Amino acid sequence: MGAPVAYDPAEMRAAQAEAARLRAACDMLKGAPKSSRDDPNFVESFFSASRLHFIGMWKTRLESLMLSGVIGGPTPNPGPGAQVIFHVDLDCFFASVAESEHPLFSGKPLAVCHSNNAKGTAEISSANYEARKYGIRAGMFMAGAKQLCPDLIVVPYNFERYQEVSEQAYKIMMACSACVQPLSCDEAFLDVTGLGDPFQLASRLRADIQAATGCTASVGIGHNLLIARLATKRAKPDGQCHIQEAEAASAMLSLELSDLPGVGWATSKKLASLGLQSVADLQAWSKARLQAELGDKTGAALWDASRGIDTRRVAPPAVRKSLGAEVNWGVRFDSPQDATRFLGKLAEEVWTRMGAAGVQGRSLTLKLKKRKEGVYNPVKFMGHGICDNLSRTHTFHRPAHSAATIHRAACDMLTSLHVPHADIRGIGLGMSRGL
DNA sequence: ATCCTCCCCTAC
DNA sequence: TAAGGTAGGGGAGGAT
């Protein structure tokens, strides 16, 4: 690592000044840090500043827009037979939006984060490719990032702008193909079967997105969703890549196990403990053996994935099965009444979202994070630290009919879990069944 | 067999 | 000081 480039000092000063101006103008950063302890509207202010909340809600929101036809509805994909799939992904989305709006930032290492504190535990949400040259990654604490790159330019979130850019990008994607499956604000699958030369189509799509938004997009092309997504990894940043069906098998062998869909941290560990180190190792196991070790579905899915087999289709949004709201940061209670009051806010939040979605529900789940024995000070400021996760579900005879009904059931479950109020580090409420 | 509950895991 | 959400799928184990 180390500095890949020497930046022009005057330009860097100007860029830093611009970033400082953006932070000063950011409403979210006004005032002292808030928690459930000192902010009566903590649930609301937390959600308005949470990037994970923004990301989590995006898909739901966009799917509603598509289902209601506001931004053009999806049509079914062309049916069985050879397909051509695009996986479209805007490059380091949040960072790109900032860079596109402020020419001073281009070519300099930049990250999106709530705090610029070089000693702090604020998490980096998005880092541009210049910053990545220093080893800076999403999820890193600011303290670590500033050690790697003291010159790092830190800009605050701009959720309104992300929304605008995302909608523009989606309009362009839907003009390219009527069959679009949203994955996130910055990522979608397109079925472009029969729409002409895929490489030209992808070039035009990327050019259109860049012209409209100032942000670059990468496109992976493949005969199924898995291969298309793999192709995107090769295409990034600001590129496109077509992995032909004939090369798919060898492409799979070049991957790490953790690159396979469904293989995260825990499954990687599990596979390693079984002596499986590579995709080739995985291919050597029979489907039955994988199923015996990992479960029926998981084993079969891995057997398929290791061979580049993926039978999913690009699908329109499905009917929602659950809806929930949770807060696992800044949760500190001084009394049982504090916890009860907080649950009331969450119940209102869930009830409001149910109303907005026009759904009902019969099953209410309470999720709790309980401080693990002996763990008092999380590494992350106001974080939940190391916790045990607990949950309880209550089923109503009739669909829940008010925030108060939800609140009452939630309080009963909270009581039944017997967690001292001072040990609670996170709370969530979710509604399911019969939505 | 088929459910339900209480988890865990994953992906974005 | 800083904003660790959301939804879906699946598995273990028990009840029906």
CSV table of C-alpha atoms (C1' of nucleotides) in Angstrom, one decimal:
chain,number,residue,atom,x,y,z
A,1,MET,CA,0.0,0.0,0.0
A,2,GLY,CA,1.2,3.5,0.8
A,3,ALA,CA,0.5,6.6,-1.3
A,4,PRO,CA,0.1,5.7,-4.9
A,5,VAL,CA,0.1,9.3,-6.1
A,6,ALA,CA,1.3,12.6,-4.8
A,7,TYR,CA,-1.6,15.0,-4.9
A,8,ASP,CA,-1.3,18.6,-5.8
A,9,PRO,CA,-1.3,20.3,-2.3
A,10,ALA,CA,-3.4,23.3,-3.3
A,11,GLU,CA,-6.0,21.1,-5.0
A,12,MET,CA,-6.1,18.8,-2.0
A,13,ARG,CA,-6.6,21.7,0.4
A,14,ALA,CA,-9.5,23.0,-1.8
A,15,ALA,CA,-11.0,19.5,-1.9
A,16,GLN,CA,-10.7,19.1,1.9
A,17,ALA,CA,-12.3,22.6,2.4
A,18,GLU,CA,-15.2,21.5,0.1
A,19,ALA,CA,-15.7,18.3,2.1
A,20,ALA,CA,-15.7,20.3,5.4
A,21,ARG,CA,-18.3,22.6,3.9
A,22,LEU,CA,-20.5,19.6,3.0
A,23,ARG,CA,-20.2,18.2,6.5
A,24,ALA,CA,-21.0,21.6,8.1
A,25,ALA,CA,-24.1,21.9,5.9
A,26,CYS,CA,-25.3,18.4,6.8
A,27,ASP,CA,-28.4,18.4,9.0
A,28,MET,CA,-27.8,14.9,10.3
A,29,LEU,CA,-24.5,16.0,11.9
A,30,LYS,CA,-25.9,18.9,13.8
A,31,GLY,CA,-25.7,18.7,17.6
A,32,ALA,CA,-24.3,16.2,20.0
A,33,PRO,CA,-24.5,12.4,19.3
A,34,LYS,CA,-27.8,11.0,20.2
A,35,SER,CA,-29.0,7.8,21.9
A,36,SER,CA,-32.2,6.5,23.3
A,37,ARG,CA,-31.0,8.0,26.6
A,38,ASP,CA,-31.0,11.7,25.5
A,39,ASP,CA,-33.2,11.9,22.4
A,40,PRO,CA,-37.0,11.4,22.8
A,41,ASN,CA,-37.3,11.1,19.0
A,42,PHE,CA,-34.3,8.7,18.8
A,43,VAL,CA,-36.1,6.1,16.6
A,44,GLU,CA,-37.0,8.7,14.1
A,45,SER,CA,-33.7,10.4,14.0
A,46,PHE,CA,-31.8,7.1,13.9
A,47,PHE,CA,-33.7,5.9,10.9
A,48,SER,CA,-33.3,9.2,9.0
A,49,ALA,CA,-29.5,8.9,9.4
A,50,SER,CA,-29.0,5.2,9.0
A,51,ARG,CA,-27.5,4.1,5.7
A,52,LEU,CA,-28.5,0.5,6.3
A,53,HIS,CA,-32.1,1.6,6.8
A,54,PHE,CA,-31.9,3.5,3.6
A,55,ILE,CA,-30.5,0.5,1.7
A,56,GLY,CA,-32.9,-1.9,3.4
A,57,MET,CA,-36.0,0.2,2.6
A,58,TRP,CA,-34.9,0.9,-1.0
A,59,LYS,CA,-35.8,-2.4,-2.6
A,60,THR,CA,-39.2,-2.3,-0.9
A,61,ARG,CA,-39.9,1.2,-2.1
A,62,LEU,CA,-38.7,0.6,-5.6
A,63,GLU,CA,-40.7,-2.6,-5.9
A,64,SER,CA,-43.8,-0.7,-4.8
A,65,LEU,CA,-43.2,1.9,-7.4
A,66,MET,CA,-42.8,-0.8,-10.1
A,67,LEU,CA,-45.8,-2.7,-8.9
A,68,SER,CA,-47.9,0.4,-9.0
A,69,GLY,CA,-46.6,1.3,-12.4
A,70,VAL,CA,-45.3,4.7,-11.3
A,71,ILE,CA,-41.9,4.1,-13.0
A,72,GLY,CA,-43.0,1.5,-15.5
A,73,GLY,CA,-43.8,-2.0,-14.6
A,74,PRO,CA,-41.8,-5.1,-15.2
A,75,THR,CA,-43.0,-7.7,-17.7
A,76,PRO,CA,-42.4,-11.4,-17.4
A,77,ASN,CA,-39.2,-12.7,-18.9
A,78,PRO,CA,-39.2,-14.4,-22.3
A,79,GLY,CA,-39.6,-17.9,-20.8
A,80,PRO,CA,-37.5,-21.0,-21.2
A,81,GLY,CA,-34.6,-21.3,-23.5
A,82,ALA,CA,-31.2,-19.6,-23.9
A,83,GLN,CA,-31.1,-16.3,-22.1
A,84,VAL,CA,-28.9,-13.3,-22.0
A,85,ILE,CA,-28.7,-11.7,-18.6
A,86,PHE,CA,-27.2,-8.3,-17.5
A,87,HIS,CA,-26.1,-7.7,-14.0
A,88,VAL,CA,-25.8,-3.9,-13.7
A,89,ASP,CA,-24.0,-2.4,-10.8
A,90,LEU,CA,-23.2,1.3,-10.2
A,91,ASP,CA,-19.6,1.6,-9.1
A,92,CYS,CA,-19.0,2.5,-5.4
A,93,PHE,CA,-22.4,4.2,-5.6
A,94,PHE,CA,-22.4,6.7,-2.7
A,95,ALA,CA,-18.8,7.7,-3.3
A,96,SER,CA,-19.5,8.2,-7.0
A,97,VAL,CA,-22.5,10.4,-6.4
A,98,ALA,CA,-20.3,12.7,-4.3
A,99,GLU,CA,-17.5,12.7,-6.9
A,100,SER,CA,-19.9,13.4,-9.7
A,101,GLU,CA,-21.2,16.5,-8.0
A,102,HIS,CA,-17.9,17.9,-7.0
A,103,PRO,CA,-15.2,17.9,-9.7
A,104,LEU,CA,-12.6,18.9,-7.0
A,105,PHE,CA,-12.9,15.4,-5.6
A,106,SER,CA,-12.1,13.5,-8.8
A,107,GLY,CA,-8.9,11.5,-8.7
A,108,LYS,CA,-8.6,11.9,-4.9
A,109,PRO,CA,-9.2,9.3,-2.3
A,110,LEU,CA,-12.8,9.8,-1.0
A,111,ALA,CA,-15.1,8.0,1.4
A,112,VAL,CA,-18.7,8.4,2.6
A,113,CYS,CA,-19.0,8.4,6.4
A,114,HIS,CA,-20.9,10.1,9.2
A,115,SER,CA,-17.8,11.3,10.9
A,116,ASN,CA,-14.4,12.6,9.9
A,117,ASN,CA,-12.9,11.9,13.3
A,118,ALA,CA,-9.6,10.3,12.7
A,119,LYS,CA,-9.7,8.5,16.1
A,120,GLY,CA,-13.3,7.4,15.8
A,121,THR,CA,-15.4,4.3,15.2
A,122,ALA,CA,-17.6,5.7,12.5
A,123,GLU,CA,-18.0,3.2,9.7
A,124,ILE,CA,-17.0,3.9,6.1
A,125,SER,CA,-20.0,3.2,3.9
A,126,SER,CA,-18.4,3.6,0.4
A,127,ALA,CA,-14.9,4.3,-0.8
A,128,ASN,CA,-13.9,5.3,-4.3
A,129,TYR,CA,-11.3,3.4,-6.3
A,130,GLU,CA,-8.6,5.9,-5.4
A,131,ALA,CA,-9.2,5.3,-1.7
A,132,ARG,CA,-9.2,1.6,-2.3
A,133,LYS,CA,-5.6,1.8,-3.6
A,134,TYR,CA,-4.7,2.5,0.1
A,135,GLY,CA,-6.6,-0.5,1.2
A,136,ILE,CA,-9.6,1.4,2.4
A,137,ARG,CA,-12.8,-0.6,2.3
A,138,ALA,CA,-16.5,-0.2,3.2
A,139,GLY,CA,-17.2,-1.3,6.7
A,140,MET,CA,-13.8,-0.1,8.0
A,141,PHE,CA,-13.7,2.3,11.0
A,142,MET,CA,-12.6,5.9,10.3
A,143,ALA,CA,-9.6,5.5,12.6
A,144,GLY,CA,-8.3,2.6,10.5
A,145,ALA,CA,-9.0,4.4,7.2
A,146,LYS,CA,-7.2,7.6,8.3
A,147,GLN,CA,-4.1,5.6,9.3
A,148,LEU,CA,-4.0,4.1,5.8
A,149,CYS,CA,-4.6,7.5,4.2
A,150,PRO,CA,-4.4,10.7,6.2
A,151,ASP,CA,-5.5,12.7,3.2
A,152,LEU,CA,-8.7,10.8,2.9
A,153,ILE,CA,-11.6,13.1,1.9
A,154,VAL,CA,-14.7,12.4,4.0
A,155,VAL,CA,-18.1,13.4,2.8
A,156,PRO,CA,-21.5,12.9,4.5
A,157,TYR,CA,-24.4,11.0,3.2
A,158,ASN,CA,-26.8,12.6,0.7
A,159,PHE,CA,-29.7,10.2,0.7
A,160,GLU,CA,-32.0,12.5,-1.4
A,161,ARG,CA,-29.4,12.5,-4.1
A,162,TYR,CA,-28.9,8.8,-4.0
A,163,GLN,CA,-32.6,8.4,-4.5
A,164,GLU,CA,-32.7,10.7,-7.5
A,165,VAL,CA,-29.7,9.1,-9.2
A,166,SER,CA,-31.0,5.6,-8.5
A,167,GLU,CA,-34.4,6.4,-10.1
A,168,GLN,CA,-32.7,7.9,-13.1
A,169,ALA,CA,-30.6,4.8,-13.5
A,170,TYR,CA,-33.6,2.5,-13.2
A,171,LYS,CA,-35.5,4.5,-15.8
A,172,ILE,CA,-32.6,4.0,-18.2
A,173,MET,CA,-32.4,0.3,-17.4
A,174,MET,CA,-36.2,-0.1,-17.9
A,175,ALA,CA,-35.8,1.6,-21.2
A,176,CYS,CA,-33.2,-1.0,-22.1
A,177,SER,CA,-35.3,-4.0,-21.1
A,178,ALA,CA,-38.8,-4.4,-19.8
A,179,CYS,CA,-37.7,-7.2,-17.6
A,180,VAL,CA,-35.8,-5.7,-14.7
A,181,GLN,CA,-35.3,-7.2,-11.2
A,182,PRO,CA,-34.1,-4.6,-8.6
A,183,LEU,CA,-31.6,-5.9,-6.1
A,184,SER,CA,-30.7,-2.6,-4.5
A,185,CYS,CA,-30.5,1.2,-5.2
A,186,ASP,CA,-27.4,0.5,-7.3
A,187,GLU,CA,-27.8,-2.9,-8.6
A,188,ALA,CA,-30.3,-4.9,-10.9
A,189,PHE,CA,-30.7,-7.9,-13.1
A,190,LEU,CA,-32.0,-7.3,-16.7
A,191,ASP,CA,-33.1,-10.0,-19.1
A,192,VAL,CA,-32.0,-8.8,-22.5
A,193,THR,CA,-32.7,-12.0,-24.4
A,194,GLY,CA,-33.4,-11.3,-28.0
A,195,LEU,CA,-32.7,-7.6,-27.7
A,196,GLY,CA,-29.7,-7.5,-30.0
A,197,ASP,CA,-25.9,-7.7,-29.6
A,198,PRO,CA,-25.3,-7.8,-25.8
A,199,PHE,CA,-22.0,-6.0,-25.9
A,200,GLN,CA,-23.3,-3.1,-27.8
A,201,LEU,CA,-26.4,-3.0,-25.7
A,202,ALA,CA,-24.3,-2.9,-22.5
A,203,SER,CA,-22.1,-0.1,-23.9
A,204,ARG,CA,-25.1,2.0,-24.7
A,205,LEU,CA,-26.7,1.3,-21.3
A,206,ARG,CA,-23.5,2.3,-19.4
A,207,ALA,CA,-23.1,5.4,-21.6
A,208,ASP,CA,-26.7,6.5,-21.0
A,209,ILE,CA,-26.4,6.0,-17.2
A,210,GLN,CA,-23.2,8.0,-17.1
A,211,ALA,CA,-24.7,10.8,-19.2
A,212,ALA,CA,-27.8,11.0,-17.1
A,213,THR,CA,-26.2,10.6,-13.6
A,214,GLY,CA,-22.5,11.4,-13.9
A,215,CYS,CA,-21.9,8.0,-12.3
A,216,THR,CA,-20.3,5.0,-14.0
A,217,ALA,CA,-21.9,1.6,-14.1
A,218,SER,CA,-20.4,-1.8,-14.8
A,219,VAL,CA,-22.3,-4.6,-16.6
A,220,GLY,CA,-21.7,-8.3,-16.3
A,221,ILE,CA,-23.2,-10.5,-19.1
A,222,GLY,CA,-23.9,-14.2,-18.8
A,223,HIS,CA,-26.4,-16.9,-19.7
A,224,ASN,CA,-27.7,-17.0,-16.1
A,225,LEU,CA,-27.8,-14.8,-13.1
A,226,LEU,CA,-24.9,-16.4,-11.3
A,227,ILE,CA,-22.5,-16.0,-14.3
A,228,ALA,CA,-23.7,-12.5,-15.0
A,229,ARG,CA,-22.9,-11.5,-11.5
A,230,LEU,CA,-19.5,-13.1,-11.7
A,231,ALA,CA,-18.8,-11.2,-14.9
A,232,THR,CA,-19.6,-7.9,-13.1
A,233,LYS,CA,-16.7,-8.6,-10.7
A,234,ARG,CA,-14.4,-8.8,-13.7
A,235,ALA,CA,-15.9,-5.8,-15.3
A,236,LYS,CA,-15.5,-3.3,-12.4
A,237,PRO,CA,-14.9,-0.5,-12.3
A,238,ASP,CA,-16.6,1.3,-15.3
A,239,GLY,CA,-16.4,-1.7,-17.6
A,240,GLN,CA,-18.3,-4.6,-19.0
A,241,CYS,CA,-17.6,-8.3,-19.4
A,242,HIS,CA,-19.3,-11.2,-21.1
A,243,ILE,CA,-18.5,-14.6,-19.8
A,244,GLN,CA,-19.6,-17.1,-22.6
A,245,GLU,CA,-21.4,-20.2,-21.6
A,246,ALA,CA,-18.4,-22.3,-22.8
A,247,GLU,CA,-16.0,-20.5,-20.4
A,248,ALA,CA,-18.4,-20.6,-17.5
A,249,ALA,CA,-17.0,-23.8,-16.0
A,250,SER,CA,-13.4,-22.6,-16.0
A,251,ALA,CA,-14.5,-19.2,-14.7
A,252,MET,CA,-16.0,-20.9,-11.7
A,253,LEU,CA,-12.7,-22.6,-10.9
A,254,SER,CA,-11.0,-19.3,-10.6
A,255,LEU,CA,-13.2,-18.2,-7.7
A,256,GLU,CA,-12.8,-18.4,-4.0
A,257,LEU,CA,-15.4,-20.3,-2.2
A,258,SER,CA,-16.6,-17.1,-0.5
A,259,ASP,CA,-17.3,-15.7,-4.0
A,260,LEU,CA,-20.1,-18.2,-4.4
A,261,PRO,CA,-23.6,-16.9,-3.7
A,262,GLY,CA,-24.8,-18.0,-0.2
A,263,VAL,CA,-21.2,-18.5,1.0
A,264,GLY,CA,-20.6,-15.9,3.7
A,265,TRP,CA,-18.5,-15.9,6.8
A,266,ALA,CA,-20.1,-18.8,8.6
A,267,THR,CA,-20.4,-21.1,5.6
A,268,SER,CA,-16.8,-20.4,4.7
A,269,LYS,CA,-15.7,-21.5,8.1
A,270,LYS,CA,-18.0,-24.6,7.9
A,271,LEU,CA,-16.6,-25.6,4.5
A,272,ALA,CA,-13.0,-25.1,5.7
A,273,SER,CA,-13.8,-27.3,8.7
A,274,LEU,CA,-14.9,-30.0,6.2
A,275,GLY,CA,-11.6,-29.7,4.4
A,276,LEU,CA,-13.0,-27.8,1.4
A,277,GLN,CA,-10.7,-25.0,0.3
A,278,SER,CA,-11.6,-24.4,-3.3
A,279,VAL,CA,-14.4,-24.6,-5.9
A,280,ALA,CA,-12.6,-27.6,-7.3
A,281,ASP,CA,-12.8,-29.3,-3.9
A,282,LEU,CA,-16.5,-28.5,-3.8
A,283,GLN,CA,-17.0,-30.0,-7.2
A,284,ALA,CA,-15.4,-33.2,-6.1
A,285,TRP,CA,-18.1,-33.8,-3.4
A,286,SER,CA,-21.3,-35.5,-4.3
A,287,LYS,CA,-24.6,-33.6,-3.9
A,288,ALA,CA,-25.7,-36.1,-1.3
A,289,ARG,CA,-22.6,-35.6,0.8
A,290,LEU,CA,-22.9,-31.9,0.7
A,291,GLN,CA,-26.6,-32.2,1.7
A,292,ALA,CA,-25.8,-34.4,4.6
A,293,GLU,CA,-23.3,-31.9,5.9
A,294,LEU,CA,-25.0,-28.6,5.1
A,295,GLY,CA,-28.7,-29.5,4.9
A,296,ASP,CA,-30.8,-30.4,1.9
A,297,LYS,CA,-31.3,-27.0,0.2
A,298,THR,CA,-28.0,-25.5,1.1
A,299,GLY,CA,-26.1,-28.5,0.0
A,300,ALA,CA,-27.9,-28.7,-3.3
A,301,ALA,CA,-27.5,-25.0,-3.9
A,302,LEU,CA,-23.7,-25.2,-3.3
A,303,TRP,CA,-23.4,-28.2,-5.6
A,304,ASP,CA,-25.1,-26.2,-8.4
A,305,ALA,CA,-23.2,-23.0,-7.7
A,306,SER,CA,-19.8,-24.7,-7.8
A,307,ARG,CA,-20.7,-25.7,-11.4
A,308,GLY,CA,-22.1,-22.3,-12.5
A,309,ILE,CA,-25.6,-23.7,-12.6
A,310,ASP,CA,-28.4,-21.3,-11.8
A,311,THR,CA,-32.0,-21.9,-12.8
A,312,ARG,CA,-33.4,-18.7,-11.4
A,313,ARG,CA,-35.1,-16.3,-13.8
A,314,VAL,CA,-35.1,-12.6,-13.7
A,315,ALA,CA,-38.2,-12.1,-11.7
A,316,PRO,CA,-40.6,-9.2,-11.0
A,317,PRO,CA,-41.0,-8.1,-7.4
A,318,ALA,CA,-42.7,-10.8,-5.3
A,319,VAL,CA,-45.4,-10.3,-2.6
A,320,ARG,CA,-43.9,-9.2,0.7
A,321,LYS,CA,-44.0,-11.7,3.5
A,322,SER,CA,-42.8,-9.6,6.4
A,323,LEU,CA,-42.2,-6.1,7.6
A,324,GLY,CA,-40.1,-4.9,10.5
A,325,ALA,CA,-38.2,-2.1,12.2
A,326,GLU,CA,-35.2,-2.5,14.4
A,327,VAL,CA,-32.6,-0.4,16.2
A,328,ASN,CA,-29.3,-1.9,17.3
A,329,TRP,CA,-27.3,1.3,17.8
A,330,GLY,CA,-27.6,3.9,20.6
A,331,VAL,CA,-29.9,1.7,22.6
A,332,ARG,CA,-29.4,2.4,26.3
A,333,PHE,CA,-32.1,2.2,29.0
A,334,ASP,CA,-32.1,3.6,32.5
A,335,SER,CA,-35.3,2.0,33.6
A,336,PRO,CA,-37.9,-0.6,32.5
A,337,GLN,CA,-40.1,2.4,31.5
A,338,ASP,CA,-37.5,3.6,29.1
A,339,ALA,CA,-37.6,0.2,27.3
A,340,THR,CA,-41.4,0.2,27.3
A,341,ARG,CA,-41.5,3.7,25.9
A,342,PHE,CA,-39.0,2.8,23.2
A,343,LEU,CA,-41.1,-0.2,22.2
A,344,GLY,CA,-44.0,2.2,21.9
A,345,LYS,CA,-42.1,4.2,19.3
A,346,LEU,CA,-41.1,1.0,17.4
A,347,ALA,CA,-44.8,-0.2,17.5
A,348,GLU,CA,-45.8,3.1,16.0
A,349,GLU,CA,-43.1,2.8,13.3
A,350,VAL,CA,-44.2,-0.7,12.4
A,351,TRP,CA,-47.9,0.3,12.3
A,352,THR,CA,-47.1,3.3,10.1
A,353,ARG,CA,-45.2,1.2,7.7
A,354,MET,CA,-48.0,-1.3,7.6
A,355,GLY,CA,-50.4,1.4,6.7
A,356,ALA,CA,-48.1,2.8,4.0
A,357,ALA,CA,-47.7,-0.7,2.5
A,358,GLY,CA,-51.5,-1.3,2.9
A,359,VAL,CA,-50.9,-4.6,4.7
A,360,GLN,CA,-52.1,-6.4,7.8
A,361,GLY,CA,-50.3,-9.0,9.9
A,362,ARG,CA,-51.1,-11.8,12.4
A,363,SER,CA,-47.6,-12.6,13.8
A,364,LEU,CA,-45.5,-10.2,15.8
A,365,THR,CA,-41.9,-10.9,16.5
A,366,LEU,CA,-39.8,-9.1,19.1
A,367,LYS,CA,-36.0,-9.3,18.7
A,368,LEU,CA,-33.6,-8.4,21.4
A,369,LYS,CA,-29.9,-8.0,21.7
A,370,LYS,CA,-28.7,-8.7,25.2
A,371,ARG,CA,-25.2,-7.7,26.3
A,372,LYS,CA,-23.2,-10.8,26.8
A,373,GLU,CA,-22.1,-11.5,30.3
A,374,GLY,CA,-19.0,-9.4,31.2
A,375,VAL,CA,-19.2,-7.2,28.1
A,376,TYR,CA,-19.8,-3.6,29.1
A,377,ASN,CA,-18.1,-1.3,26.6
A,378,PRO,CA,-18.6,-2.1,22.9
A,379,VAL,CA,-15.6,-1.2,20.7
A,380,LYS,CA,-17.9,0.8,18.6
A,381,PHE,CA,-19.2,4.1,20.1
A,382,MET,CA,-22.8,3.4,21.1
A,383,GLY,CA,-22.7,0.1,19.4
A,384,HIS,CA,-24.3,-3.1,20.6
A,385,GLY,CA,-21.1,-4.9,21.2
A,386,ILE,CA,-21.0,-8.7,21.7
A,387,CYS,CA,-24.6,-9.8,22.3
A,388,ASP,CA,-26.9,-12.8,22.6
A,389,ASN,CA,-29.8,-12.6,20.2
A,390,LEU,CA,-33.2,-13.5,21.5
A,391,SER,CA,-36.6,-13.5,19.9
A,392,ARG,CA,-40.3,-14.2,20.7
A,393,THR,CA,-43.3,-14.4,18.4
A,394,HIS,CA,-46.9,-13.7,19.3
A,395,THR,CA,-49.7,-14.7,17.1
A,396,PHE,CA,-52.9,-12.6,17.2
A,397,HIS,CA,-56.3,-14.2,16.8
A,398,ARG,CA,-57.2,-11.4,14.4
A,399,PRO,CA,-54.8,-9.2,12.4
A,400,ALA,CA,-53.3,-6.5,14.7
A,401,HIS,CA,-55.5,-3.4,14.4
A,402,SER,CA,-53.6,-0.6,16.0
A,403,ALA,CA,-50.2,0.5,17.2
A,404,ALA,CA,-51.4,0.1,20.8
A,405,THR,CA,-52.3,-3.6,20.1
A,406,ILE,CA,-48.8,-4.1,18.8
A,407,HIS,CA,-47.2,-2.3,21.7
A,408,ARG,CA,-49.1,-4.3,24.3
A,409,ALA,CA,-48.1,-7.6,22.7
A,410,ALA,CA,-44.5,-6.4,22.4
A,411,CYS,CA,-44.4,-5.4,26.0
A,412,ASP,CA,-45.7,-8.8,27.1
A,413,MET,CA,-43.0,-10.6,25.1
A,414,LEU,CA,-40.3,-8.2,26.5
A,415,THR,CA,-41.4,-9.2,30.0
A,416,SER,CA,-41.4,-12.9,29.1
A,417,LEU,CA,-37.8,-12.7,27.9
A,418,HIS,CA,-36.6,-11.6,31.4
A,419,VAL,CA,-33.8,-9.3,30.1
A,420,PRO,CA,-32.7,-6.6,32.6
A,421,HIS,CA,-33.3,-3.2,31.0
A,422,ALA,CA,-29.7,-2.2,31.4
A,423,ASP,CA,-28.5,-5.2,29.3
A,424,ILE,CA,-30.6,-4.4,26.3
A,425,ARG,CA,-28.4,-3.3,23.3
A,426,GLY,CA,-30.9,-3.6,20.5
A,427,ILE,CA,-34.6,-4.0,19.9
A,428,GLY,CA,-36.7,-4.9,16.8
A,429,LEU,CA,-40.3,-5.5,16.0
A,430,GLY,CA,-41.5,-7.4,12.9
A,431,MET,CA,-44.9,-8.3,11.5
A,432,SER,CA,-45.5,-11.4,9.3
A,433,ARG,CA,-48.2,-13.8,8.1
A,434,GLY,CA,-51.2,-12.7,6.3
A,435,LEU,CA,-49.7,-9.4,5.3
B,1,DA,C1',-45.6,-35.5,6.9
B,2,DT,C1',-46.3,-30.8,8.0
B,3,DC,C1',-46.6,-27.1,10.9
B,4,DC,C1',-44.4,-23.7,14.1
B,5,DT,C1',-41.0,-21.3,16.9
B,6,DC,C1',-36.5,-19.7,17.6
B,7,DC,C1',-32.8,-19.1,15.9
B,8,DC,C1',-28.8,-18.4,12.2
B,9,DC,C1',-27.1,-16.9,7.7
B,10,DT,C1',-26.9,-14.1,3.6
B,11,DA,C1',-27.3,-10.2,0.4
B,12,DC,C1',-27.9,-5.7,-0.6
C,1,DT,C1',-18.0,10.1,20.1
C,2,DA,C1',-22.2,8.7,15.4
C,3,DA,C1',-26.6,6.7,13.3
C,4,DG,C1',-24.5,-2.0,13.5
C,5,DG,C1',-31.4,-2.2,8.8
C,6,DT,C1',-34.3,-5.2,6.2
C,7,DA,C1',-36.2,-9.3,4.2
C,8,DG,C1',-36.0,-13.9,2.8
C,9,DG,C1',-34.5,-18.6,3.2
C,10,DG,C1',-33.3,-22.4,5.7
C,11,DG,C1',-32.3,-25.7,9.7
C,12,DA,C1',-33.0,-28.0,14.2
C,13,DG,C1',-36.2,-29.7,17.1
C,14,DG,C1',-40.5,-30.2,18.9
C,15,DA,C1',-45.9,-30.3,18.5
C,16,DT,C1',-49.7,-31.7,15.8
